[in-house]
mmCIF file of C-alpha atoms and ligand atoms in Angstrom:
data_model
loop_
_atom_site.group_PDB
_atom_site.id
_atom_site.type_symbol
_atom_site.label_atom_id
_atom_site.label_comp_id
_atom_site.label_asym_id
_atom_site.label_seq_id
_atom_site.Cartn_x
_atom_site.Cartn_y
_atom_site.Cartn_z
ATOM 1 C CA MET A 1 -213.637 31.529 32.538
ATOM 2 C CA SER A 2 -213.759 29.502 35.691
ATOM 3 C CA TRP A 3 -212.308 29.917 39.147
ATOM 4 C CA SER A 4 -213.045 28.787 42.666
ATOM 5 C CA PRO A 5 -215.298 30.853 44.964
ATOM 6 C CA LEU A 6 -212.162 31.912 46.866
ATOM 7 C CA GLN A 7 -210.663 33.484 43.735
ATOM 8 C CA ALA A 8 -213.975 35.133 42.969
ATOM 9 C CA GLN A 9 -213.774 36.822 46.369
ATOM 10 C CA GLU A 10 -210.268 38.072 45.662
ATOM 11 C CA GLN A 11 -211.491 39.611 42.443
ATOM 12 C CA THR A 12 -214.112 41.560 44.384
ATOM 13 C CA GLN A 13 -211.486 42.895 46.770
ATOM 14 C CA SER A 14 -209.220 43.999 43.979
ATOM 15 C CA GLN A 15 -212.129 45.840 42.424
ATOM 16 C CA THR A 16 -212.398 48.023 45.538
ATOM 17 C CA GLN A 17 -208.680 48.683 45.354
ATOM 18 C CA ALA A 18 -208.848 49.529 41.667
ATOM 19 C CA GLN A 19 -211.605 52.032 42.224
ATOM 20 C CA SER A 20 -209.794 53.802 45.034
ATOM 21 C CA GLN A 21 -206.567 53.981 43.027
ATOM 22 C CA ALA A 22 -207.951 54.961 39.658
ATOM 23 C CA PRO A 23 -207.361 58.644 38.893
ATOM 24 C CA ALA A 24 -210.550 60.620 38.493
ATOM 25 C CA PRO A 25 -211.646 60.592 34.821
ATOM 26 C CA ALA A 26 -212.129 64.376 34.995
ATOM 27 C CA ALA A 27 -208.355 64.824 35.363
ATOM 28 C CA LEU A 28 -207.928 63.672 31.771
ATOM 29 C CA SER A 29 -209.864 66.513 30.234
ATOM 30 C CA GLY A 30 -208.088 69.120 32.365
ATOM 31 C CA LEU A 31 -204.809 70.754 31.545
ATOM 32 C CA ALA A 32 -201.609 69.387 33.113
ATOM 33 C CA ARG A 33 -200.017 72.099 35.259
ATOM 34 C CA PHE A 34 -196.301 72.699 35.655
ATOM 35 C CA ASP A 35 -195.186 72.707 39.317
ATOM 36 C CA PRO A 36 -192.557 75.450 39.899
ATOM 37 C CA GLU A 37 -191.935 74.351 43.519
ATOM 38 C CA THR A 38 -190.337 71.003 42.758
ATOM 39 C CA SER A 39 -189.091 71.409 39.183
ATOM 40 C CA ARG A 40 -185.352 72.000 38.615
ATOM 41 C CA VAL A 41 -182.789 72.169 35.818
ATOM 42 C CA ALA A 42 -179.399 71.732 37.473
ATOM 43 C CA ASP A 43 -175.771 71.366 36.361
ATOM 44 C CA THR A 44 -174.225 68.142 37.552
ATOM 45 C CA ASN A 45 -170.795 66.658 37.257
ATOM 46 C CA GLY A 46 -170.686 65.736 33.576
ATOM 47 C CA GLY A 47 -174.031 67.064 32.428
ATOM 48 C CA VAL A 48 -177.416 68.522 33.230
ATOM 49 C CA GLN A 49 -180.307 66.973 35.147
ATOM 50 C CA VAL A 50 -183.800 68.165 34.178
ATOM 51 C CA ASP A 51 -186.648 67.403 36.625
ATOM 52 C CA LEU A 52 -190.088 68.685 35.717
ATOM 53 C CA ASP A 53 -193.139 67.938 37.854
ATOM 54 C CA LEU A 54 -196.611 68.021 36.312
ATOM 55 C CA SER A 55 -200.071 67.714 37.866
ATOM 56 C CA GLN A 56 -200.818 64.782 35.530
ATOM 57 C CA GLY A 57 -199.095 62.616 32.943
ATOM 58 C CA VAL A 58 -199.182 63.749 29.319
ATOM 59 C CA PRO A 59 -197.541 62.335 26.180
ATOM 60 C CA TYR A 60 -194.269 64.142 25.521
ATOM 61 C CA ARG A 61 -191.191 63.970 23.360
ATOM 62 C CA ALA A 62 -187.704 65.377 23.898
ATOM 63 C CA TYR A 63 -184.970 66.222 21.378
ATOM 64 C CA THR A 64 -182.091 68.614 20.803
ATOM 65 C CA LEU A 65 -181.616 71.091 17.972
ATOM 66 C CA ASP A 66 -178.437 72.784 16.749
ATOM 67 C CA ALA A 67 -177.631 76.398 15.767
ATOM 68 C CA PRO A 68 -178.462 77.597 18.331
ATOM 69 C CA LYS A 69 -178.072 74.606 20.646
ATOM 70 C CA ARG A 70 -181.297 73.850 22.506
ATOM 71 C CA LEU A 71 -183.320 71.119 24.162
ATOM 72 C CA VAL A 72 -186.947 70.997 23.019
ATOM 73 C CA LEU A 73 -189.750 69.327 24.981
ATOM 74 C CA ASP A 74 -193.161 68.946 23.340
ATOM 75 C CA PHE A 75 -196.181 68.114 25.481
ATOM 76 C CA ARG A 76 -199.860 67.719 24.993
ATOM 77 C CA GLU A 77 -200.758 70.044 26.833
ATOM 78 C CA VAL A 78 -199.139 71.733 29.843
ATOM 79 C CA ASP A 79 -199.947 75.046 31.537
ATOM 80 C CA PHE A 80 -196.562 76.735 32.035
ATOM 81 C CA SER A 81 -197.953 80.060 33.317
ATOM 82 C CA THR A 82 -196.170 79.641 36.677
ATOM 83 C CA LEU A 83 -192.747 79.083 35.059
ATOM 84 C CA SER A 84 -189.921 81.261 36.413
ATOM 85 C CA ALA A 85 -186.495 80.985 34.763
ATOM 86 C CA THR A 86 -184.558 82.180 37.817
ATOM 87 C CA ARG A 87 -186.264 79.551 39.935
ATOM 88 C CA LEU A 88 -185.977 76.671 37.468
ATOM 89 C CA LEU A 89 -182.399 77.125 36.199
ATOM 90 C CA GLN A 90 -179.703 76.172 38.710
ATOM 91 C CA GLY A 91 -176.414 76.407 36.806
ATOM 92 C CA ASP A 92 -174.535 77.721 33.790
ATOM 93 C CA LYS A 93 -175.000 74.967 31.202
ATOM 94 C CA VAL A 94 -178.568 76.060 30.453
ATOM 95 C CA LEU A 95 -178.790 79.742 29.578
ATOM 96 C CA ALA A 96 -182.489 80.402 29.291
ATOM 97 C CA VAL A 97 -185.896 78.766 29.246
ATOM 98 C CA ARG A 98 -189.158 79.644 27.561
ATOM 99 C CA ALA A 99 -192.392 77.702 27.357
ATOM 100 C CA GLY A 100 -195.941 78.025 26.198
ATOM 101 C CA LYS A 101 -198.702 76.824 23.959
ATOM 102 C CA ILE A 102 -197.595 76.323 20.349
ATOM 103 C CA ARG A 103 -201.021 75.450 18.937
ATOM 104 C CA PRO A 104 -204.295 74.082 20.321
ATOM 105 C CA GLY A 105 -203.537 71.025 22.448
ATOM 106 C CA TRP A 106 -199.756 71.366 22.255
ATOM 107 C CA SER A 107 -197.180 73.033 24.498
ATOM 108 C CA ARG A 108 -193.438 73.369 24.158
ATOM 109 C CA MET A 109 -190.554 74.111 26.511
ATOM 110 C CA VAL A 110 -187.224 75.220 25.022
ATOM 111 C CA LEU A 111 -183.985 75.252 27.035
ATOM 112 C CA ASP A 112 -181.103 77.184 25.444
ATOM 113 C CA LEU A 113 -177.856 75.252 25.942
ATOM 114 C CA ASN A 114 -174.532 76.903 26.657
ATOM 115 C CA ALA A 115 -172.570 73.790 25.689
ATOM 116 C CA PRO A 116 -173.012 70.634 23.590
ATOM 117 C CA LEU A 117 -175.100 68.134 25.573
ATOM 118 C CA VAL A 118 -176.547 64.843 24.401
ATOM 119 C CA LEU A 119 -179.858 63.440 25.678
ATOM 120 C CA ARG A 120 -179.030 60.121 27.350
ATOM 121 C CA SER A 121 -182.272 59.234 29.128
ATOM 122 C CA ALA A 122 -185.864 60.363 29.525
ATOM 123 C CA ASN A 123 -188.367 58.949 31.957
ATOM 124 C CA MET A 124 -191.843 60.041 33.004
ATOM 125 C CA ALA A 125 -192.990 58.398 36.226
ATOM 126 C CA ILE A 126 -196.702 58.603 36.938
ATOM 127 C CA ASP A 127 -197.971 58.253 40.500
ATOM 128 C CA ARG A 128 -200.834 55.752 40.363
ATOM 129 C CA ALA A 129 -202.587 57.274 43.368
ATOM 130 C CA THR A 130 -202.452 60.965 42.476
ATOM 131 C CA GLY A 131 -201.869 60.852 38.719
ATOM 132 C CA ARG A 132 -198.982 63.340 39.134
ATOM 133 C CA ALA A 133 -196.092 62.961 36.720
ATOM 134 C CA ALA A 134 -192.353 63.453 37.232
ATOM 135 C CA LEU A 135 -190.380 63.900 34.020
ATOM 136 C CA SER A 136 -186.673 63.262 34.462
ATOM 137 C CA LEU A 137 -184.098 63.884 31.699
ATOM 138 C CA TRP A 138 -180.366 63.354 31.814
ATOM 139 C CA LEU A 139 -178.127 65.218 29.357
ATOM 140 C CA GLU A 140 -174.447 64.437 29.204
ATOM 141 C CA ASP A 141 -171.581 66.744 28.201
ATOM 142 C CA THR A 142 -170.391 65.919 24.706
ATOM 143 C CA ASP A 143 -168.419 67.424 21.815
ATOM 144 C CA ALA A 144 -169.731 69.490 18.937
ATOM 145 C CA ASP A 145 -169.608 66.572 16.493
ATOM 146 C CA GLU A 146 -171.713 64.202 18.577
ATOM 147 C CA PHE A 147 -174.119 67.027 19.382
ATOM 148 C CA ALA A 148 -174.579 67.806 15.703
ATOM 149 C CA ALA A 149 -175.088 64.111 14.896
ATOM 150 C CA SER A 150 -177.704 63.608 17.629
ATOM 151 C CA ALA A 151 -179.664 66.816 17.066
ATOM 152 C CA GLY A 152 -182.877 66.840 15.068
ATOM 153 C CA VAL A 153 -186.623 66.407 15.345
ATOM 154 C CA PRO A 154 -187.344 62.698 15.856
ATOM 155 C CA ASP A 155 -189.342 61.234 13.001
ATOM 156 C CA ILE A 156 -192.062 59.471 14.964
ATOM 157 C CA ALA A 157 -195.382 59.158 13.160
ATOM 158 C CA GLY A 158 -198.263 60.399 15.261
ATOM 159 C CA TRP A 159 -196.076 62.924 17.086
ATOM 160 C CA ALA A 160 -196.191 65.772 14.649
ATOM 161 C CA PRO A 161 -198.385 68.484 16.145
ATOM 162 C CA PRO A 162 -201.772 68.244 14.427
ATOM 163 C CA LYS A 163 -202.652 70.497 11.532
ATOM 164 C CA PRO A 164 -205.179 73.213 12.389
ATOM 165 C CA GLY A 165 -208.623 71.693 12.950
ATOM 166 C CA GLU A 166 -207.183 68.308 13.920
ATOM 167 C CA GLY A 167 -207.452 68.419 17.687
ATOM 168 C CA LYS A 168 -208.486 64.780 18.127
ATOM 169 C CA PRO A 169 -206.752 62.870 20.937
ATOM 170 C CA PRO A 170 -204.802 59.942 19.482
ATOM 171 C CA VAL A 171 -206.838 57.185 21.140
ATOM 172 C CA ALA A 172 -210.402 58.490 20.859
ATOM 173 C CA ARG A 173 -212.588 56.794 18.293
ATOM 174 C CA ASP A 174 -213.448 58.347 14.947
ATOM 175 C CA PRO A 175 -216.766 60.115 15.592
ATOM 176 C CA HIS A 176 -217.678 60.135 11.899
ATOM 177 C CA GLY A 177 -217.281 56.447 11.078
ATOM 178 C CA PRO A 178 -219.529 53.583 12.150
ATOM 179 C CA LEU A 179 -218.961 52.155 15.620
ATOM 180 C CA ARG A 180 -216.687 49.130 15.238
ATOM 181 C CA VAL A 181 -217.705 46.459 17.744
ATOM 182 C CA MET A 182 -215.539 43.379 18.303
ATOM 183 C CA LEU A 183 -217.422 40.517 19.942
ATOM 184 C CA ASP A 184 -215.325 37.770 21.451
ATOM 185 C CA PRO A 185 -217.186 34.475 21.966
ATOM 186 C CA GLY A 186 -215.185 32.789 24.728
ATOM 187 C CA HIS A 187 -213.313 29.508 24.255
ATOM 188 C CA GLY A 188 -213.743 27.339 21.123
ATOM 189 C CA GLY A 189 -212.205 24.298 19.477
ATOM 190 C CA ILE A 190 -210.292 22.129 21.938
ATOM 191 C CA ASP A 191 -211.298 24.505 24.755
ATOM 192 C CA PRO A 192 -215.009 24.000 25.528
ATOM 193 C CA GLY A 193 -215.087 26.403 28.496
ATOM 194 C CA ALA A 194 -217.604 25.579 31.209
ATOM 195 C CA GLU A 195 -219.902 22.587 30.783
ATOM 196 C CA ALA A 196 -222.975 21.694 32.823
ATOM 197 C CA ASP A 197 -225.788 19.302 32.133
ATOM 198 C CA GLY A 198 -225.267 19.251 28.368
ATOM 199 C CA ALA A 199 -224.787 23.020 28.094
ATOM 200 C CA VAL A 200 -221.393 23.984 26.625
ATOM 201 C CA GLU A 201 -220.046 27.502 27.087
ATOM 202 C CA LYS A 202 -218.178 27.736 23.754
ATOM 203 C CA GLU A 203 -221.337 26.829 21.773
ATOM 204 C CA LEU A 204 -223.702 29.098 23.675
ATOM 205 C CA MET A 205 -221.312 32.059 23.447
ATOM 206 C CA LEU A 206 -220.948 31.686 19.685
ATOM 207 C CA SER A 207 -224.749 31.500 19.330
ATOM 208 C CA PHE A 208 -225.149 34.588 21.504
ATOM 209 C CA ALA A 209 -222.438 36.519 19.622
ATOM 210 C CA ARG A 210 -224.232 35.819 16.324
ATOM 211 C CA GLN A 211 -227.552 36.961 17.779
ATOM 212 C CA LEU A 212 -226.026 40.122 19.250
ATOM 213 C CA LYS A 213 -224.361 40.853 15.922
ATOM 214 C CA GLU A 214 -227.728 40.642 14.125
ATOM 215 C CA VAL A 215 -229.453 42.877 16.648
ATOM 216 C CA LEU A 216 -226.653 45.461 16.412
ATOM 217 C CA LEU A 217 -226.670 45.412 12.609
ATOM 218 C CA ARG A 218 -230.443 46.019 12.550
ATOM 219 C CA GLY A 219 -229.806 49.315 14.373
ATOM 220 C CA GLY A 220 -227.437 50.542 11.623
ATOM 221 C CA ASP A 221 -224.262 52.668 11.663
ATOM 222 C CA VAL A 222 -222.267 49.902 13.277
ATOM 223 C CA GLU A 223 -219.791 47.282 12.124
ATOM 224 C CA VAL A 224 -219.711 44.045 14.078
ATOM 225 C CA MET A 225 -216.811 41.621 14.001
ATOM 226 C CA LEU A 226 -216.236 38.329 15.819
ATOM 227 C CA THR A 227 -212.880 37.026 17.043
ATOM 228 C CA ARG A 228 -214.057 33.582 15.919
ATOM 229 C CA GLU A 229 -216.863 32.801 13.473
ATOM 230 C CA ASP A 230 -216.967 29.082 14.175
ATOM 231 C CA ASP A 231 -215.837 26.406 16.613
ATOM 232 C CA HIS A 232 -212.076 26.807 16.593
ATOM 233 C CA PHE A 233 -209.478 27.642 19.208
ATOM 234 C CA VAL A 234 -208.200 31.238 19.405
ATOM 235 C CA SER A 235 -205.568 32.185 21.986
ATOM 236 C CA LEU A 236 -206.348 35.032 24.388
ATOM 237 C CA GLU A 237 -203.579 37.207 22.985
ATOM 238 C CA ARG A 238 -204.717 36.506 19.448
ATOM 239 C CA ARG A 239 -208.184 37.780 20.402
ATOM 240 C CA VAL A 240 -206.677 41.074 21.577
ATOM 241 C CA ALA A 241 -204.497 41.281 18.459
ATOM 242 C CA ILE A 242 -207.524 40.710 16.199
ATOM 243 C CA ALA A 243 -209.305 43.636 17.872
ATOM 244 C CA HIS A 244 -206.303 45.856 17.063
ATOM 245 C CA GLU A 245 -205.827 44.580 13.539
ATOM 246 C CA ARG A 246 -209.479 45.215 12.752
ATOM 247 C CA LYS A 247 -209.336 48.618 14.487
ATOM 248 C CA ALA A 248 -212.188 47.872 16.885
ATOM 249 C CA ASP A 249 -213.654 50.754 18.897
ATOM 250 C CA ILE A 250 -214.828 48.443 21.670
ATOM 251 C CA PHE A 251 -214.192 44.840 22.660
ATOM 252 C CA ILE A 252 -216.718 42.634 24.478
ATOM 253 C CA SER A 253 -215.688 39.151 25.560
ATOM 254 C CA LEU A 254 -218.609 36.763 26.161
ATOM 255 C CA HIS A 255 -218.574 34.021 28.776
ATOM 256 C CA ALA A 256 -220.813 31.905 31.008
ATOM 257 C CA ASP A 257 -219.021 30.500 33.986
ATOM 258 C CA ALA A 258 -219.664 27.433 36.091
ATOM 259 C CA LEU A 259 -218.853 27.416 39.802
ATOM 260 C CA SER A 260 -218.505 24.156 41.698
ATOM 261 C CA GLU A 261 -220.233 25.554 44.768
ATOM 262 C CA GLY A 262 -222.243 28.532 45.928
ATOM 263 C CA GLY A 263 -225.468 29.665 44.371
ATOM 264 C CA ALA A 264 -224.033 32.386 42.136
ATOM 265 C CA ARG A 265 -226.344 33.532 39.376
ATOM 266 C CA GLY A 266 -227.005 36.446 37.084
ATOM 267 C CA ALA A 267 -224.841 38.481 34.751
ATOM 268 C CA THR A 268 -221.480 40.001 35.756
ATOM 269 C CA VAL A 269 -219.375 42.532 33.862
ATOM 270 C CA TYR A 270 -215.605 42.672 34.337
ATOM 271 C CA THR A 271 -213.175 45.446 33.556
ATOM 272 C CA LEU A 272 -209.399 45.207 33.823
ATOM 273 C CA ASP A 273 -207.818 45.378 37.262
ATOM 274 C CA PRO A 274 -204.942 47.788 36.556
ATOM 275 C CA ASP A 275 -202.777 46.362 39.323
ATOM 276 C CA ALA A 276 -202.773 42.997 37.590
ATOM 277 C CA SER A 277 -201.884 44.403 34.192
ATOM 278 C CA ASP A 278 -198.467 45.956 33.874
ATOM 279 C CA ALA A 279 -195.940 43.127 33.596
ATOM 280 C CA ALA A 280 -198.321 41.134 31.439
ATOM 281 C CA SER A 281 -199.073 43.936 29.043
ATOM 282 C CA ARG A 282 -195.384 44.779 28.693
ATOM 283 C CA ALA A 283 -194.736 41.169 27.735
ATOM 284 C CA LEU A 284 -197.643 41.353 25.328
ATOM 285 C CA ALA A 285 -196.167 44.507 23.823
ATOM 286 C CA GLU A 286 -192.861 42.758 23.289
ATOM 287 C CA ARG A 287 -194.409 39.777 21.569
ATOM 288 C CA HIS A 288 -196.557 41.778 19.184
ATOM 289 C CA GLU A 289 -195.721 44.633 16.927
ATOM 290 C CA ARG A 290 -195.769 47.684 19.101
ATOM 291 C CA ASP A 291 -197.699 49.818 16.669
ATOM 292 C CA ASP A 292 -200.507 47.249 16.892
ATOM 293 C CA LEU A 293 -201.046 48.114 20.502
ATOM 294 C CA LEU A 294 -201.668 51.822 20.332
ATOM 295 C CA SER A 295 -203.719 52.793 17.352
ATOM 296 C CA GLY A 296 -202.823 56.223 16.060
ATOM 297 C CA VAL A 297 -199.361 56.377 17.607
ATOM 298 C CA ASP A 298 -196.558 54.501 15.925
ATOM 299 C CA LEU A 299 -194.150 53.403 18.626
ATOM 300 C CA SER A 300 -191.843 51.371 16.445
ATOM 301 C CA GLN A 301 -189.161 54.068 16.512
ATOM 302 C CA SER A 302 -189.612 55.277 20.064
ATOM 303 C CA ASP A 303 -187.687 53.934 23.006
ATOM 304 C CA ASP A 304 -188.990 51.741 25.815
ATOM 305 C CA VAL A 305 -189.539 54.632 28.171
ATOM 306 C CA VAL A 306 -191.791 56.522 25.823
ATOM 307 C CA ALA A 307 -193.642 53.316 24.939
ATOM 308 C CA ASP A 308 -194.332 52.610 28.605
ATOM 309 C CA VAL A 309 -195.581 56.101 29.275
ATOM 310 C CA LEU A 310 -197.865 55.998 26.262
ATOM 311 C CA MET A 311 -199.282 52.615 27.285
ATOM 312 C CA ASP A 312 -200.085 54.055 30.721
ATOM 313 C CA LEU A 313 -201.645 57.155 29.242
ATOM 314 C CA ALA A 314 -203.730 55.223 26.759
ATOM 315 C CA ARG A 315 -204.985 53.084 29.599
ATOM 316 C CA LEU A 316 -205.758 56.134 31.723
ATOM 317 C CA GLU A 317 -207.968 57.286 28.890
ATOM 318 C CA SER A 318 -209.542 53.922 28.032
ATOM 319 C CA ARG A 319 -210.149 52.844 31.642
ATOM 320 C CA PRO A 320 -212.984 55.309 32.339
ATOM 321 C CA ARG A 321 -214.382 54.430 28.900
ATOM 322 C CA SER A 322 -214.328 50.705 29.799
ATOM 323 C CA ASP A 323 -215.942 51.442 33.167
ATOM 324 C CA LEU A 324 -218.650 53.443 31.443
ATOM 325 C CA LEU A 325 -219.330 50.543 29.052
ATOM 326 C CA ALA A 326 -219.537 48.067 31.951
ATOM 327 C CA ARG A 327 -221.956 50.311 33.826
ATOM 328 C CA ALA A 328 -224.081 50.839 30.698
ATOM 329 C CA ILE A 329 -224.439 47.068 30.259
ATOM 330 C CA VAL A 330 -225.443 46.434 33.869
ATOM 331 C CA LEU A 331 -227.916 49.325 33.735
ATOM 332 C CA ALA A 332 -229.516 48.034 30.520
ATOM 333 C CA LEU A 333 -229.855 44.499 31.918
ATOM 334 C CA ARG A 334 -231.494 45.846 35.072
ATOM 335 C CA GLU A 335 -233.866 47.993 33.021
ATOM 336 C CA GLU A 336 -234.868 44.897 31.061
ATOM 337 C CA GLN A 337 -235.245 42.969 34.351
ATOM 338 C CA LEU A 338 -232.738 40.391 33.210
ATOM 339 C CA PRO A 339 -230.941 38.513 36.026
ATOM 340 C CA VAL A 340 -227.938 40.471 37.285
ATOM 341 C CA ASN A 341 -225.457 39.205 39.876
ATOM 342 C CA ASN A 342 -225.327 40.884 43.304
ATOM 343 C CA HIS A 343 -221.756 41.961 42.517
ATOM 344 C CA ALA A 344 -222.411 42.816 38.910
ATOM 345 C CA LEU A 345 -219.411 45.105 38.362
ATOM 346 C CA ARG A 346 -216.019 43.558 39.007
ATOM 347 C CA ALA A 347 -212.377 43.956 38.024
ATOM 348 C CA ALA A 348 -209.862 41.219 37.187
ATOM 349 C CA GLY A 349 -206.600 40.727 35.329
ATOM 350 C CA PHE A 350 -208.105 38.880 32.361
ATOM 351 C CA SER A 351 -205.736 38.762 29.386
ATOM 352 C CA VAL A 352 -208.464 39.619 26.895
ATOM 353 C CA LEU A 353 -209.052 42.964 28.659
ATOM 354 C CA LYS A 354 -205.471 44.141 28.294
ATOM 355 C CA SER A 355 -205.741 46.354 25.229
ATOM 356 C CA PRO A 356 -204.349 49.664 26.416
ATOM 357 C CA ASP A 357 -206.435 51.714 24.017
ATOM 358 C CA ILE A 358 -209.654 49.796 23.240
ATOM 359 C CA PRO A 359 -212.398 49.989 25.861
ATOM 360 C CA SER A 360 -212.804 46.333 26.822
ATOM 361 C CA VAL A 361 -215.193 44.421 29.056
ATOM 362 C CA LEU A 362 -215.845 40.771 29.768
ATOM 363 C CA LEU A 363 -219.530 39.915 30.104
ATOM 364 C CA GLU A 364 -220.448 36.778 31.982
ATOM 365 C CA LEU A 365 -224.006 36.297 30.763
ATOM 366 C CA GLY A 366 -224.815 33.986 33.641
ATOM 367 C CA PHE A 367 -223.607 30.889 35.429
ATOM 368 C CA LEU A 368 -223.983 27.537 33.726
ATOM 369 C CA SER A 369 -223.858 26.047 37.219
ATOM 370 C CA SER A 370 -227.127 27.797 38.090
ATOM 371 C CA GLU A 371 -230.171 25.884 36.912
ATOM 372 C CA SER A 372 -232.174 29.019 36.112
ATOM 373 C CA ASP A 373 -229.263 30.740 34.320
ATOM 374 C CA ARG A 374 -228.553 27.566 32.352
ATOM 375 C CA GLY A 375 -232.191 27.335 31.310
ATOM 376 C CA ASN A 376 -232.077 30.972 30.170
ATOM 377 C CA LEU A 377 -228.843 30.534 28.223
ATOM 378 C CA LEU A 378 -230.220 27.482 26.398
ATOM 379 C CA ASP A 379 -233.358 29.442 25.448
ATOM 380 C CA GLU A 380 -232.934 31.215 22.118
ATOM 381 C CA GLU A 381 -235.644 33.761 22.902
ATOM 382 C CA TRP A 382 -234.054 34.662 26.223
ATOM 383 C CA ARG A 383 -230.702 35.086 24.518
ATOM 384 C CA ASN A 384 -232.355 37.406 22.032
ATOM 385 C CA HIS A 385 -233.798 39.516 24.855
ATOM 386 C CA MET A 386 -230.306 39.663 26.340
ATOM 387 C CA ALA A 387 -228.842 40.650 22.956
ATOM 388 C CA VAL A 388 -231.341 43.527 22.622
ATOM 389 C CA ALA A 389 -230.384 44.805 26.095
ATOM 390 C CA VAL A 390 -226.636 44.602 25.413
ATOM 391 C CA ALA A 391 -227.091 46.312 22.029
ATOM 392 C CA ASP A 392 -229.014 49.129 23.758
ATOM 393 C CA ALA A 393 -226.170 49.460 26.252
ATOM 394 C CA ILE A 394 -223.582 49.680 23.466
ATOM 395 C CA ARG A 395 -225.539 52.446 21.747
ATOM 396 C CA ALA A 396 -226.045 54.345 25.003
ATOM 397 C CA TRP A 397 -222.319 54.041 25.682
ATOM 398 C CA ALA A 398 -221.393 55.301 22.204
ATOM 399 C CA ILE A 399 -223.492 58.455 22.687
ATOM 400 C CA ALA A 400 -222.016 59.136 26.153
ATOM 401 C CA ASP A 401 -218.493 58.388 24.911
ATOM 402 C CA GLU A 402 -218.831 60.760 21.983
ATOM 403 C CA ALA A 403 -220.074 63.517 24.297
ATOM 404 C CA ALA A 404 -217.079 62.935 26.590
ATOM 405 C CA ALA A 405 -214.691 63.012 23.620
ATOM 406 C CA GLU A 406 -216.158 66.361 22.542
ATOM 407 C CA LEU A 407 -215.335 67.723 25.989
ATOM 408 C CA VAL A 408 -211.746 66.479 25.695
ATOM 409 C CA ARG A 409 -211.444 67.999 22.226
ATOM 410 C CA GLN A 410 -213.109 71.252 23.486
HETATM 411 ZN ZN1 ZN B 1 -215.436 31.338 29.904
#
């Protein structure tokens, strides 16, 4: 990666913004609460409008069932204890409502319909600042035939409520398997990356990735994969796709930048700036198979709205996990007294960090433009020291991540 000092400054500013806007990680392990004040189910001209407000976004699905006619909403998981039918229902087309927990981690709301209605749209909007979610559904008056044809439980893999004992969130890593680490040596082939005084980024990053792989493998219970094993070009999107195809638990992109001016030195760890991500990741989703992008949830049969919401939710869950990984790396480097940049933790819209569900960081090992960093990077023993520190950080992260996942699973 390379940019001018001016761009580097912008990245620092957007990091501050990202931190202030990111929902607190704790909100993810808590229950979403139904808000009776602002939620309504109202008859309209030609149908029924359903507006449900929740304290946080959760994956959901909506469908109708026949005999008797009803609208079913499944959520993971919502506290409906404040639900009042007289308050929620504003009309005659919906006769009754009931809601509650159907099994651990899953809640359901059922609206009994007085007339045939077909579900035309569903949208969950999540407020980036507060994390609150507004679910809006539009049902249109229809005839008995169309109602019967449209009714039924959608067959979307990954959406069946889990069998007893299977409370695992869809995007957490498998705690029983080895940790699957994807290392991404930057650049390659026709793209050399930064070059300074005979040092070439693509070569040094491949050497470092191989060293880090060896150090990690010595520790056991880990699988290490590289997005490129030799000197060939791999597109940024391909790197992300490889991580998904190989079902990586974490993704670490390796770089060593060169700046034309300023005395920048030391390691820097980047996480994704969420404000720079949405349009790009939607385009990415369109170009790749959708079920590649969210492991555990097959989106190939779900509509755009649901896909969007799930991408956001997966990112809400993976963002704190990426942040934790970035912090673990910086901490380990400091403990080993390896050179760390003054602004060691940053956020940017790098394409390789755009996996919604794989914790991803980009590690700039140092600046090739700095004489001392360049000397370090060219020194095999120094690189090995660095590899030991990063491997320690990965292991520390895995332990903390597993503990956090246990809390989510309860
Ligand atoms: Zn680079």
